[in-house]
Amino acid sequence: QVQLVESGGGLVQAGDSLRLSCVASGRGFSSFTMGWFRQAPGKVRESVSAISWSGGNTYYADSVKGRFTISRDNAKNTVYLQMNSLKPEDTAAYYCAATAVVLATEGSLYDYWGQGTQVTVSA
């Protein structure tokens, strides 16, 4: 069993940066693909980014490519999402998730989820 706790969300202005963190407890973190998802009110959950167990492979949604960077520190059981040049359309609840499926982007393939952290970007 893996528990995930996100932090780092907040209210910022357009153009600002935030770094989200997700700390995992339990066994197996270093073997999991980790993903970040987001869901805005009234919208479908979308995959934002994912990183392989080694950190050697990453995925980004087109909407965040070039602005967001995912990374992980397996020694600290932590995955990060650095978000730069934030836009109002990035406003959403952000969730981290873990899966044994290599670099999965479909939420249905993820077994473990955090409670989420809210990111609000004002214009």
mmCIF file of N, CA, C and O in Angstrom, residues 1 18 54 64 68 106 114:
data_model
loop_
_atom_site.group_PDB
_atom_site.id
_atom_site.type_symbol
_atom_site.label_atom_id
_atom_site.label_comp_id
_atom_site.label_asym_id
_atom_site.label_seq_id
_atom_site.Cartn_x
_atom_site.Cartn_y
_atom_site.Cartn_z
ATOM 1 N N GLN A 1 0.834 -1.189 0.000
ATOM 2 C CA GLN A 1 0.000 0.000 0.000
ATOM 3 C C GLN A 1 0.875 1.248 0.000
ATOM 4 O O GLN A 1 1.891 1.295 0.689
ATOM 5 N N LEU A 18 4.971 27.883 -9.355
ATOM 6 C CA LEU A 18 4.713 27.082 -8.166
ATOM 7 C C LEU A 18 5.438 25.759 -8.325
ATOM 8 O O LEU A 18 5.623 25.288 -9.460
ATOM 9 N N SER A 54 12.880 5.559 -12.959
ATOM 10 C CA SER A 54 14.267 6.037 -12.907
ATOM 11 C C SER A 54 14.373 7.541 -13.123
ATOM 12 O O SER A 54 15.430 8.132 -12.883
ATOM 13 N N VAL A 64 1.033 21.901 -21.310
ATOM 14 C CA VAL A 64 2.002 22.327 -20.295
ATOM 15 C C VAL A 64 3.442 22.178 -20.768
ATOM 16 O O VAL A 64 4.370 22.594 -20.063
ATOM 17 N N PHE A 68 6.063 23.263 -17.621
ATOM 18 C CA PHE A 68 6.088 22.412 -16.434
ATOM 19 C C PHE A 68 7.253 21.424 -16.553
ATOM 20 O O PHE A 68 7.584 20.964 -17.649
ATOM 21 N N GLU A 106 -2.970 7.247 -18.730
ATOM 22 C CA GLU A 106 -4.384 7.071 -18.440
ATOM 23 C C GLU A 106 -4.607 6.945 -16.942
ATOM 24 O O GLU A 106 -4.007 6.112 -16.276
ATOM 25 N N GLY A 114 -3.274 10.667 -4.394
ATOM 26 C CA GLY A 114 -3.280 11.585 -3.280
ATOM 27 C C GLY A 114 -4.617 12.311 -3.185
ATOM 28 O O GLY A 114 -5.512 12.104 -4.011
#
